[in-house]
Short mmCIF file of C-alpha atoms and ligand atoms in Angstrom, two decimals:
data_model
loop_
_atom_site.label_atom_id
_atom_site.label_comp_id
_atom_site.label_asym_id
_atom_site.label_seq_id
_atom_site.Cartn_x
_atom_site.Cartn_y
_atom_site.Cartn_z
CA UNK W 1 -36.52 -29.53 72.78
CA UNK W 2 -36.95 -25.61 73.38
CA UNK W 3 -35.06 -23.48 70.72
CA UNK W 4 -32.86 -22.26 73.32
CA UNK W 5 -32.25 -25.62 74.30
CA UNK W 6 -31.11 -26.69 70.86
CA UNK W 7 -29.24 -23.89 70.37
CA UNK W 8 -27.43 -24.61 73.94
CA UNK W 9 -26.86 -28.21 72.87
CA UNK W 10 -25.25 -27.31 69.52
CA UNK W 11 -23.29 -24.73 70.83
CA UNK W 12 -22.04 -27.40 73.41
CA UNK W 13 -21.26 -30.31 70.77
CA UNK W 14 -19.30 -27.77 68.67
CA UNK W 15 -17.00 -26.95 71.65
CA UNK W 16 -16.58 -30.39 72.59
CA UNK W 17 -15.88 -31.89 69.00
CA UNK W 18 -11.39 -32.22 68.49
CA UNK W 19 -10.16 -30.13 65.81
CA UNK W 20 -7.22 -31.13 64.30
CA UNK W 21 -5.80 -33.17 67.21
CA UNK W 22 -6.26 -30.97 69.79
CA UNK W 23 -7.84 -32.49 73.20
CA UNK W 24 -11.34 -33.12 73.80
CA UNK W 25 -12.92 -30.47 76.13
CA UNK W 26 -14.07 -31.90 79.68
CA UNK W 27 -17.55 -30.48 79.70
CA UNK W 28 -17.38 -30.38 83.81
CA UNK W 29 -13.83 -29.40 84.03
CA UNK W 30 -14.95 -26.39 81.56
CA UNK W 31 -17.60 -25.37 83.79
CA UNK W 32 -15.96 -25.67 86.59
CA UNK W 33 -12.88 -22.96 85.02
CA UNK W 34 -15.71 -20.92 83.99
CA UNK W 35 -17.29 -20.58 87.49
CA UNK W 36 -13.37 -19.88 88.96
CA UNK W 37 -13.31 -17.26 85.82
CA UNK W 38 -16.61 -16.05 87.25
CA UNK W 39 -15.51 -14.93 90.60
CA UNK W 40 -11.61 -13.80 89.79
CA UNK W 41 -13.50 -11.56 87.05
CA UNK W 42 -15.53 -10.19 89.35
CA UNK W 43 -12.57 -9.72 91.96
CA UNK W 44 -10.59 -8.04 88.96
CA UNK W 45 -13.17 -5.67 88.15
CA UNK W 46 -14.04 -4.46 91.68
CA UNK W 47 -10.44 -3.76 92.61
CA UNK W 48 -10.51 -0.42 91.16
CA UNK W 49 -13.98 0.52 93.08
CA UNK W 50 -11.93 -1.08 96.52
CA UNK W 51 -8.97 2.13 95.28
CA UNK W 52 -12.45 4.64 95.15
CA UNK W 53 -14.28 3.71 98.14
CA UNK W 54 -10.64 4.14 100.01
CA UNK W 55 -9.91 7.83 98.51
CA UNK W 56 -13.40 8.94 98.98
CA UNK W 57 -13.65 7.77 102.21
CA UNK W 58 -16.60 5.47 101.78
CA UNK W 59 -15.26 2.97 103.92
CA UNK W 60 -14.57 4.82 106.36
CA UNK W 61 -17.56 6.97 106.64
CA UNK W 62 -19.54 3.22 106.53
CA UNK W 63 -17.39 2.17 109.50
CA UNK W 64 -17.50 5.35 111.55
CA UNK W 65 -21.20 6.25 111.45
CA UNK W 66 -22.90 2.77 110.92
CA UNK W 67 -25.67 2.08 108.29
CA UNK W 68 -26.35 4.18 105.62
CA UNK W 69 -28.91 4.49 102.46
CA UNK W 70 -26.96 5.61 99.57
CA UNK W 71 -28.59 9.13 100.26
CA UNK W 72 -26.80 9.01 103.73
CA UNK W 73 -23.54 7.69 102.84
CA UNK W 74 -23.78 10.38 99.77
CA UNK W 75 -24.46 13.24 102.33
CA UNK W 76 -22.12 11.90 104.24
CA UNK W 77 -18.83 12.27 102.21
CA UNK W 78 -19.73 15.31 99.67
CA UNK W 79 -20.49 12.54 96.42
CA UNK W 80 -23.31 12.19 94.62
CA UNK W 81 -25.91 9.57 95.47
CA UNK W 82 -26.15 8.13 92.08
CA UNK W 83 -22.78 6.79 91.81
CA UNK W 84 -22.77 6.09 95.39
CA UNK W 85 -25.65 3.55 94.68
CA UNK W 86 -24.22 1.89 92.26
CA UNK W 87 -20.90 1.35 93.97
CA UNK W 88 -22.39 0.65 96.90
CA UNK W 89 -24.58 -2.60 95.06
CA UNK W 90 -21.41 -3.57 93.90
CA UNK W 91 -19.91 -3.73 97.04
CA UNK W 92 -23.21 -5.65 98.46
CA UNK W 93 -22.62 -7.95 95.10
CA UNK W 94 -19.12 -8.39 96.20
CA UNK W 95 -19.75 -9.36 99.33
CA UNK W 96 -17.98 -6.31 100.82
CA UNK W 97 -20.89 -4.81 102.11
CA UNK W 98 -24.54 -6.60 103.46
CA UNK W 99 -27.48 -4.86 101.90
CA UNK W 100 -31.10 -4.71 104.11
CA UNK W 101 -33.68 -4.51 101.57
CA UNK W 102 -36.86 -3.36 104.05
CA UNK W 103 -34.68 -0.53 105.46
CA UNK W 104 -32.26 0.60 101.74
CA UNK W 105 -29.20 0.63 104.11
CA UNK W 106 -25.83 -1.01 103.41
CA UNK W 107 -24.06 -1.89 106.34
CA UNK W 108 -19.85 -2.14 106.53
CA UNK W 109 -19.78 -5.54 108.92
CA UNK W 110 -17.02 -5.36 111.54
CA UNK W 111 -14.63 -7.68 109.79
CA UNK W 112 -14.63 -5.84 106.46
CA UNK W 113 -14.34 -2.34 108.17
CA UNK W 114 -10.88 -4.02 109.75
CA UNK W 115 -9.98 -4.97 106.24
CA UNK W 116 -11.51 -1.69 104.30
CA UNK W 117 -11.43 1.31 106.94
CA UNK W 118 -9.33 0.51 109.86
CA UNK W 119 -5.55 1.63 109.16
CA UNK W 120 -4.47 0.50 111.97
CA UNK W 121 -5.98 -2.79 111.86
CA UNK W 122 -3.71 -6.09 111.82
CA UNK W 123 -5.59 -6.81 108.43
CA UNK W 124 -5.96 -3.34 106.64
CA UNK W 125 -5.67 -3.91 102.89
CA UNK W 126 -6.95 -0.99 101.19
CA UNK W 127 -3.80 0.62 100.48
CA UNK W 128 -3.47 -2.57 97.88
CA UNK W 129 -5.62 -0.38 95.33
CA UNK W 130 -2.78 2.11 94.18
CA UNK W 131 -0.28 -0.97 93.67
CA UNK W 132 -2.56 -2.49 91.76
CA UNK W 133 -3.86 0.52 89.51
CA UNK W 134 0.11 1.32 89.31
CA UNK W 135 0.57 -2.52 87.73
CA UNK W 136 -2.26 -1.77 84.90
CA UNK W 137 -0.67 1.85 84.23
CA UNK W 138 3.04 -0.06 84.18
CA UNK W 139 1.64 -3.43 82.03
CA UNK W 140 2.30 -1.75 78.13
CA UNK W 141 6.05 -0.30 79.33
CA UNK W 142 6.33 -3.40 80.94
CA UNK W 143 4.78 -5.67 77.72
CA UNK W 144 7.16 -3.42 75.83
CA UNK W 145 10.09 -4.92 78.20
CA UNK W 146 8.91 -8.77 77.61
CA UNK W 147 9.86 -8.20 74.00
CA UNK W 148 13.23 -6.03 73.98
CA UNK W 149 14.49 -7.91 77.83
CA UNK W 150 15.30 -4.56 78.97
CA UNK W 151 14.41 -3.64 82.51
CA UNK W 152 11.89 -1.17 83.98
CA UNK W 153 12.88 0.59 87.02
CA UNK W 154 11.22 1.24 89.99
CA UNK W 155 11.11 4.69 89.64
CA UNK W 156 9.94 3.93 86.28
CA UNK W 157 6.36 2.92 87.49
CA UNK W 158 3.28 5.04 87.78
CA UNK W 159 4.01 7.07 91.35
CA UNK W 160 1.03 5.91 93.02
CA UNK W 161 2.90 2.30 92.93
CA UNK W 162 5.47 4.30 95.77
CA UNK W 163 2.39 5.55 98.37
CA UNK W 164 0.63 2.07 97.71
CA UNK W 165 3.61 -0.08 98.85
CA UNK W 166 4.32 1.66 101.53
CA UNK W 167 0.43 2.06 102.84
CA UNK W 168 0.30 -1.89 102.02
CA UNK W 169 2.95 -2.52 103.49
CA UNK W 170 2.93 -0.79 106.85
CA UNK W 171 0.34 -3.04 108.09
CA UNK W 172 2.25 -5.93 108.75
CA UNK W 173 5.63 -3.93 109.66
CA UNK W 174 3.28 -2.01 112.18
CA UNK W 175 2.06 -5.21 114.02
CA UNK W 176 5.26 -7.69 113.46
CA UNK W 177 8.43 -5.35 113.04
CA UNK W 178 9.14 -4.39 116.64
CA UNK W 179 6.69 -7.09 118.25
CA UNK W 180 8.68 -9.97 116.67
CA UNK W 181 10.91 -9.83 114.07
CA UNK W 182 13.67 -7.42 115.97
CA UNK W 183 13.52 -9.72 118.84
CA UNK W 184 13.81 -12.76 117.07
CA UNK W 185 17.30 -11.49 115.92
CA UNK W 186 20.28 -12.20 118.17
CA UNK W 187 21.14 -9.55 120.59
CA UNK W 188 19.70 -6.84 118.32
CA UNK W 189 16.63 -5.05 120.49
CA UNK W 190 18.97 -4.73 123.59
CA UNK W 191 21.68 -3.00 121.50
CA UNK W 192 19.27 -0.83 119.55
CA UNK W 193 17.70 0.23 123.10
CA UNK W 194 21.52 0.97 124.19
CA UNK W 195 21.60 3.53 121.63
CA UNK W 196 22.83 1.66 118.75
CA UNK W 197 22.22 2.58 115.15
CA UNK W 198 20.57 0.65 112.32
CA UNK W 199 20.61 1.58 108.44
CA UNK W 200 17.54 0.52 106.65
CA UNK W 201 18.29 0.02 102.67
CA UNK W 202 16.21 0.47 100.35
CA UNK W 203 13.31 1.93 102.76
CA UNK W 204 11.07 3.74 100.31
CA UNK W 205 9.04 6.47 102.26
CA UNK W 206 10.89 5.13 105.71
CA UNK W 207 7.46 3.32 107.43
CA UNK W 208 9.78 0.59 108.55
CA UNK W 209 12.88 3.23 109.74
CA UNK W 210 10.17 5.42 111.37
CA UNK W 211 8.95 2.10 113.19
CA UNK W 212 12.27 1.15 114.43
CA UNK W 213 12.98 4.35 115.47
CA UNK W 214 10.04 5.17 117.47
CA UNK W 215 10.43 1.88 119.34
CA UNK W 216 14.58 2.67 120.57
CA UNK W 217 14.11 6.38 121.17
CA UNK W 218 17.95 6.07 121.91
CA UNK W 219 19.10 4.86 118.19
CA UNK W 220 20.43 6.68 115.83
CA UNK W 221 18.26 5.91 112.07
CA UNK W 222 19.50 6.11 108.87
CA UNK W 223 16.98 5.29 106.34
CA UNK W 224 18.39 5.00 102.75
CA UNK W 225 16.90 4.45 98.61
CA UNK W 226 18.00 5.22 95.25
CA UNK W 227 14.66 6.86 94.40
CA UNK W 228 14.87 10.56 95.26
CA UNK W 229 10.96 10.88 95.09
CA UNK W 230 10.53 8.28 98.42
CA UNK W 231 12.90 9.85 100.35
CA UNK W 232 11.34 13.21 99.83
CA UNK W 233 8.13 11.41 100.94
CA UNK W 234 10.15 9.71 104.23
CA UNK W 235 11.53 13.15 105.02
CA UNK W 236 8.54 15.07 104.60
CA UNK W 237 6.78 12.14 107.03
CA UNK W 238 9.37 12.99 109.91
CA UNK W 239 9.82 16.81 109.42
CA UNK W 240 8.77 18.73 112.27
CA UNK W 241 8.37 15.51 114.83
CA UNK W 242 11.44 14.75 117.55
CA UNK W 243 12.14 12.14 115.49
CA UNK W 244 13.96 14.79 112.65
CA UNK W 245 16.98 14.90 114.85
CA UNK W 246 18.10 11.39 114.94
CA UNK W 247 16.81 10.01 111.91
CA UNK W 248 18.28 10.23 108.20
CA UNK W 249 16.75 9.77 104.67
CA UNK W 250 19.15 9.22 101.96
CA UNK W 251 19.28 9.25 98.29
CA UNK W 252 21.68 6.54 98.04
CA UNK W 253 21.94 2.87 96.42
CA UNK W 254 22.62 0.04 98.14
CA UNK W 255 26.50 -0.78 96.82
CA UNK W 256 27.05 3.20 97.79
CA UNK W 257 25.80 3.27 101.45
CA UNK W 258 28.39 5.44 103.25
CA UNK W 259 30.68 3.67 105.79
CA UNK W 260 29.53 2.87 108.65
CA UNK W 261 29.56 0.63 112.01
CA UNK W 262 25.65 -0.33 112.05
CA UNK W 263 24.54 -2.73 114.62
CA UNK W 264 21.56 -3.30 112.15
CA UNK W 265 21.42 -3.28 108.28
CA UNK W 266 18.09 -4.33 107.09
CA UNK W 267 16.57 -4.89 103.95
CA UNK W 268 12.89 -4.46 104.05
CA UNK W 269 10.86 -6.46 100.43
CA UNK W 270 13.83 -4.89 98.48
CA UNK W 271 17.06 -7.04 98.03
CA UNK W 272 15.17 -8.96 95.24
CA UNK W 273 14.03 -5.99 93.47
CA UNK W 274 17.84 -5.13 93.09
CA UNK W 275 20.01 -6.03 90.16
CA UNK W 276 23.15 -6.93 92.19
CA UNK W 277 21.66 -8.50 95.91
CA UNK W 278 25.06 -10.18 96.05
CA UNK W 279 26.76 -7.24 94.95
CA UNK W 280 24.43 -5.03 97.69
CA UNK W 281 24.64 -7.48 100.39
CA UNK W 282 28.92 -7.12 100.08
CA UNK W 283 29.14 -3.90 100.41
CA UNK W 284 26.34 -3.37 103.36
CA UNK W 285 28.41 -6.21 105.04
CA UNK W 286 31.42 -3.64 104.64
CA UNK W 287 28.83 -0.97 106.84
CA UNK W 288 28.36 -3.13 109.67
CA UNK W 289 29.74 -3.25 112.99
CA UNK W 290 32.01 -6.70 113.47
CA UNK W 291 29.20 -8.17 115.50
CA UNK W 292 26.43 -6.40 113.44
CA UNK W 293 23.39 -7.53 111.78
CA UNK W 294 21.74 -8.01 108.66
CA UNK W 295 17.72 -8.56 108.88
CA UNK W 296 16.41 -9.91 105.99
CA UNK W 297 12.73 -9.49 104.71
CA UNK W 298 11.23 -10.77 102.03
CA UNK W 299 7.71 -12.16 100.74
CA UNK W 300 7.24 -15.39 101.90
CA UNK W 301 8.18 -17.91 99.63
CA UNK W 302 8.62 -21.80 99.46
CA UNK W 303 11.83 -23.23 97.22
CA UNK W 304 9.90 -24.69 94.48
CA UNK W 305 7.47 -23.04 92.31
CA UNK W 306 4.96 -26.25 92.71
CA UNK W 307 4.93 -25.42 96.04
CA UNK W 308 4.21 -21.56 95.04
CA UNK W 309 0.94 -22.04 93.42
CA UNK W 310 -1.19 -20.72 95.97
CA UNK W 311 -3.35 -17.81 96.82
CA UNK W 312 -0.40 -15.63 98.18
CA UNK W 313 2.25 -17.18 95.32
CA UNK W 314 0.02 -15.65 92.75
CA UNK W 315 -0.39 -12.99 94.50
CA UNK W 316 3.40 -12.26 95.04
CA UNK W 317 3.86 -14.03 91.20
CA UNK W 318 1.70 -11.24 89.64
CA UNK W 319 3.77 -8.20 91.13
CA UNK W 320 7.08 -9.89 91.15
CA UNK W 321 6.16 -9.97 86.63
CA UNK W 322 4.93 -6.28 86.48
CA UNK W 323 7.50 -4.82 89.46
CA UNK W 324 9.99 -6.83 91.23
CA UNK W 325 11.36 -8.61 88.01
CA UNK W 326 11.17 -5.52 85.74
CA UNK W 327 13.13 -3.71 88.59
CA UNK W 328 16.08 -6.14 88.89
CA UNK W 329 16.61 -6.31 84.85
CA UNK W 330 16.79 -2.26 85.05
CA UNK W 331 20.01 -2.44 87.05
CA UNK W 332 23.75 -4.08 87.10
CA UNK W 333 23.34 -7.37 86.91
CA UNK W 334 20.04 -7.83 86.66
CA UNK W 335 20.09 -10.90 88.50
CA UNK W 336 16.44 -11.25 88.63
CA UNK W 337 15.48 -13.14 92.05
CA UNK W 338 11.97 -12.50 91.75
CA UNK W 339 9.31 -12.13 94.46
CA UNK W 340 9.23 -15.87 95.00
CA UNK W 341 12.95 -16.92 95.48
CA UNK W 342 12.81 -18.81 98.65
CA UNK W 343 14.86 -19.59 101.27
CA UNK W 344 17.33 -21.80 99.52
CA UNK W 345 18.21 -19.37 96.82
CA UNK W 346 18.44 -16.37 99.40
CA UNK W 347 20.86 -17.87 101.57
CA UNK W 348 22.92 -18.74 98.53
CA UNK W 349 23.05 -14.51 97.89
CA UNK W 350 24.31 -14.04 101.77
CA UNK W 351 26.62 -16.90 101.78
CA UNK W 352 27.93 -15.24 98.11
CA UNK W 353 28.22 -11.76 99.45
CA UNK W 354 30.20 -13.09 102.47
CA UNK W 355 27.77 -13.78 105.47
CA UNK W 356 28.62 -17.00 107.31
CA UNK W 357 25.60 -17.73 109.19
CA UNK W 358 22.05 -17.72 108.01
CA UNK W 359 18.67 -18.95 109.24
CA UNK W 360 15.27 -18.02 109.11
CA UNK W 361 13.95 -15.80 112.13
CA UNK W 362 10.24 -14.90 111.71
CA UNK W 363 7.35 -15.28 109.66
CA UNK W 364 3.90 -14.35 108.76
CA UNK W 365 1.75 -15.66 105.89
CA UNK W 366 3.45 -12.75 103.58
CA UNK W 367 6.75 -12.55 104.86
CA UNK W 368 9.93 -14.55 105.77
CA UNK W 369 12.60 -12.88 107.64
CA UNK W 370 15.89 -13.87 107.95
CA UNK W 371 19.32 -13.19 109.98
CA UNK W 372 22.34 -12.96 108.13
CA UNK W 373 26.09 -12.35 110.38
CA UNK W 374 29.40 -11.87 108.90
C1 SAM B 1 9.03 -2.97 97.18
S1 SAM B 1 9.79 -1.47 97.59
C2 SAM B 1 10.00 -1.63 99.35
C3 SAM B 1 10.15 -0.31 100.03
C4 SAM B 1 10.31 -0.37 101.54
N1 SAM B 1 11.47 -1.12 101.94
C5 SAM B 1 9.08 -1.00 102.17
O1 SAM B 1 9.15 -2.12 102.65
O2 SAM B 1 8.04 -0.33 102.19
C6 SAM B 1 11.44 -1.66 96.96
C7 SAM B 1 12.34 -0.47 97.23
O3 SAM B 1 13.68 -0.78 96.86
C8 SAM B 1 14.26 0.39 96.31
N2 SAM B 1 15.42 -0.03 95.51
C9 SAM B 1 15.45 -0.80 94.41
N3 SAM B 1 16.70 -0.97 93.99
C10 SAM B 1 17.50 -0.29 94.83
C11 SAM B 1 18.91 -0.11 94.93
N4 SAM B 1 19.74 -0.68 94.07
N5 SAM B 1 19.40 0.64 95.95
C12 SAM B 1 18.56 1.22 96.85
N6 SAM B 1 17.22 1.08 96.79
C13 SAM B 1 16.70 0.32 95.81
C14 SAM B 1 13.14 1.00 95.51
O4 SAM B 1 13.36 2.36 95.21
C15 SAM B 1 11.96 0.78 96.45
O5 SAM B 1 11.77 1.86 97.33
#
């Protein structure tokens, strides 16, 4: 036996030997966690190169103008070759990116400039990078939280958690919002194109009110949020367009939305972030025209955990722990609903805060969407 062999072999009957009771290590089963570690380490560790090539506009530069040494690409967005080498082989490494060795060029492949460049793609992802650098700057107030049970507020996170969401976000709203879910709720679309008005709660920097409004050009838009900062960002993203006259941003939580007779009250990844969803979902009811509607949305979820533990539960776990649960406990309440509540426990909110019908509308593989009516 080699030295390294031996040294491999001892190493392997140490881990393997029970100490004190404890289970016996599956040699396979640990290699096979380690190879699983492998690649979610390497996912981890590229996520904040994903957030660089996106605000240097190395994607996009890929995408636009084809092939490129890391000279070219380099030249090509004002950075310096060396680093743009070596993210550039860890993009290859990743996958990301397909390296040619006889010519030096890297090559963006069609697929991942939909995923990586393309914001209006049905699949554009990149905005993902600020929500996740905004979790790693959050974790310590958040650890802090996990001992004392206090709450961390939304607008207690790192601001690049506010752009991030609503980048991420848009893509789906952009490509289902007016396509499907509006229509799949009753009688909604026809009164919105009538010249109805909607109230969307909790809209951050208003990608979903702007979307809504574009599409019924004769509704009347009021886009509301307790943090001040977003609907800065929602006003500053209509100022100066002909949407400014007949859409609203509003500092405002959800239990003090001014009355109203909305035809539409929606709730867009928010009501479980909120301490009181009952408590919200009672008084927006009180906003509504008799006949209105509340639209629902909220990340798709099964009713049992065990039926959670999947690539988009953990995905959906992991900011519900660092944002969505952190951001309930902060307010009255606290109720705590999580990211992954399900249907079940949702319509148990509307049928608390007075709504007498419920049922699931639309869905995608990140979103369900419900209809709630009085
Ligand atoms: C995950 S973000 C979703 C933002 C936006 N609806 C979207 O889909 O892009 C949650 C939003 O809920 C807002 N929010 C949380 N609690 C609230 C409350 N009690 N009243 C109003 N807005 C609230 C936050 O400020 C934040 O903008």
């Amino acid at each position: 036996m080699m030295a390294a062999q031996r040294q491999t072999a001892a190493a392997e009957a140490k881990l393997c030997r029970p100490k004190g009771g404890a289970m016996q290590i599956d040699q396979d089963k640990l290699n096979a966690f380690m190879g699983k570690m492998l690649g979610d380490l390497g996912a981890a560790l590229n996520a904040p190169l994903i957030r660089l090539g996106d605000s240097l506009g190395l994607y996009k530069a890929m995408a636009a103008e084809g092939p490129a040494t890391s000279s070219e690409l380099a030249q090509r967005t004002g950075t310096t070759e060396r680093y743009v080498r070596e993210w550039l082989a860890a993009q290859a490494a990743s996958g990301y990116v397909e390296y040619d060795a006889a010519t030096e060029r890297f090559t963006l492949p069609p697929e991942q400039a939909a995923v990586f460049a393309d914001e209006e793609s049905p699949v554009f992802l990149a905005g993902v990078g600020d929500v996740i650098a905004a979790m790693v700057y959050g974790g310590p107030k958040v650890g802090e939280a996990f001992r004392t049970g206090h709450g961390v507020g939304w607008d207690a996170q790192n601001p690049c958690l506010f752009c991030g969401t609503a980048r991420f976000f848009r893509t789906t709203y952009k490509h289902h919002l007016v396509q499907e879910w509006l229509p799949a709720l009753d009688g909604v679309a026809a009164k919105l194109a009538r010249g109805g008005s909607l109230a969307d709660i909790g809209c951050g920097h208003g990608v979903s009110t702007i979307l809504m409004a574009q599409a019924h050009p004769n509704a009347r838009c009021f886009g509301f949020d307790y943090h001040e900062p977003s609907i800065t960002a929602a006003r500053q993203s209509i100022a100066g367009t002909d949407l400014a006259g007949r859409v609203t941003f509003e500092t405002c939580s959800a239990k003090e939305i001014p009355a109203g007779t909305y035809d539409l009250v929606a709730f867009f990844d928010c009501l479980h972030d909120m301490g009181d969803p009952v408590g919200a979902l009672r008084h927006v009811r009180s906003t509504m025209a008799p006949d209105g509607t509340c639209m629902i949305v909220e990340p798709f979820a099964n009713d049992r955990l065990e039926d959670n533990l999947n690539p988009v539960g953990r995905i959906y776990y992991a900011a519900s722990t660092l944002i969505c649960t952190p951001a309930s406990l902060s307010q009255e309440v606290g109720l705590a609903l999580g990211a992954q509540a399900g249907e079940a426990r949702m319509r148990r909110v509307a049928e608390e805060a007075g709504f007498t019908r419920f049922r699931r509308v639309a869905e995608t593989p990140f979103n369900l969407v419900y209809e709630a009516r009085p």
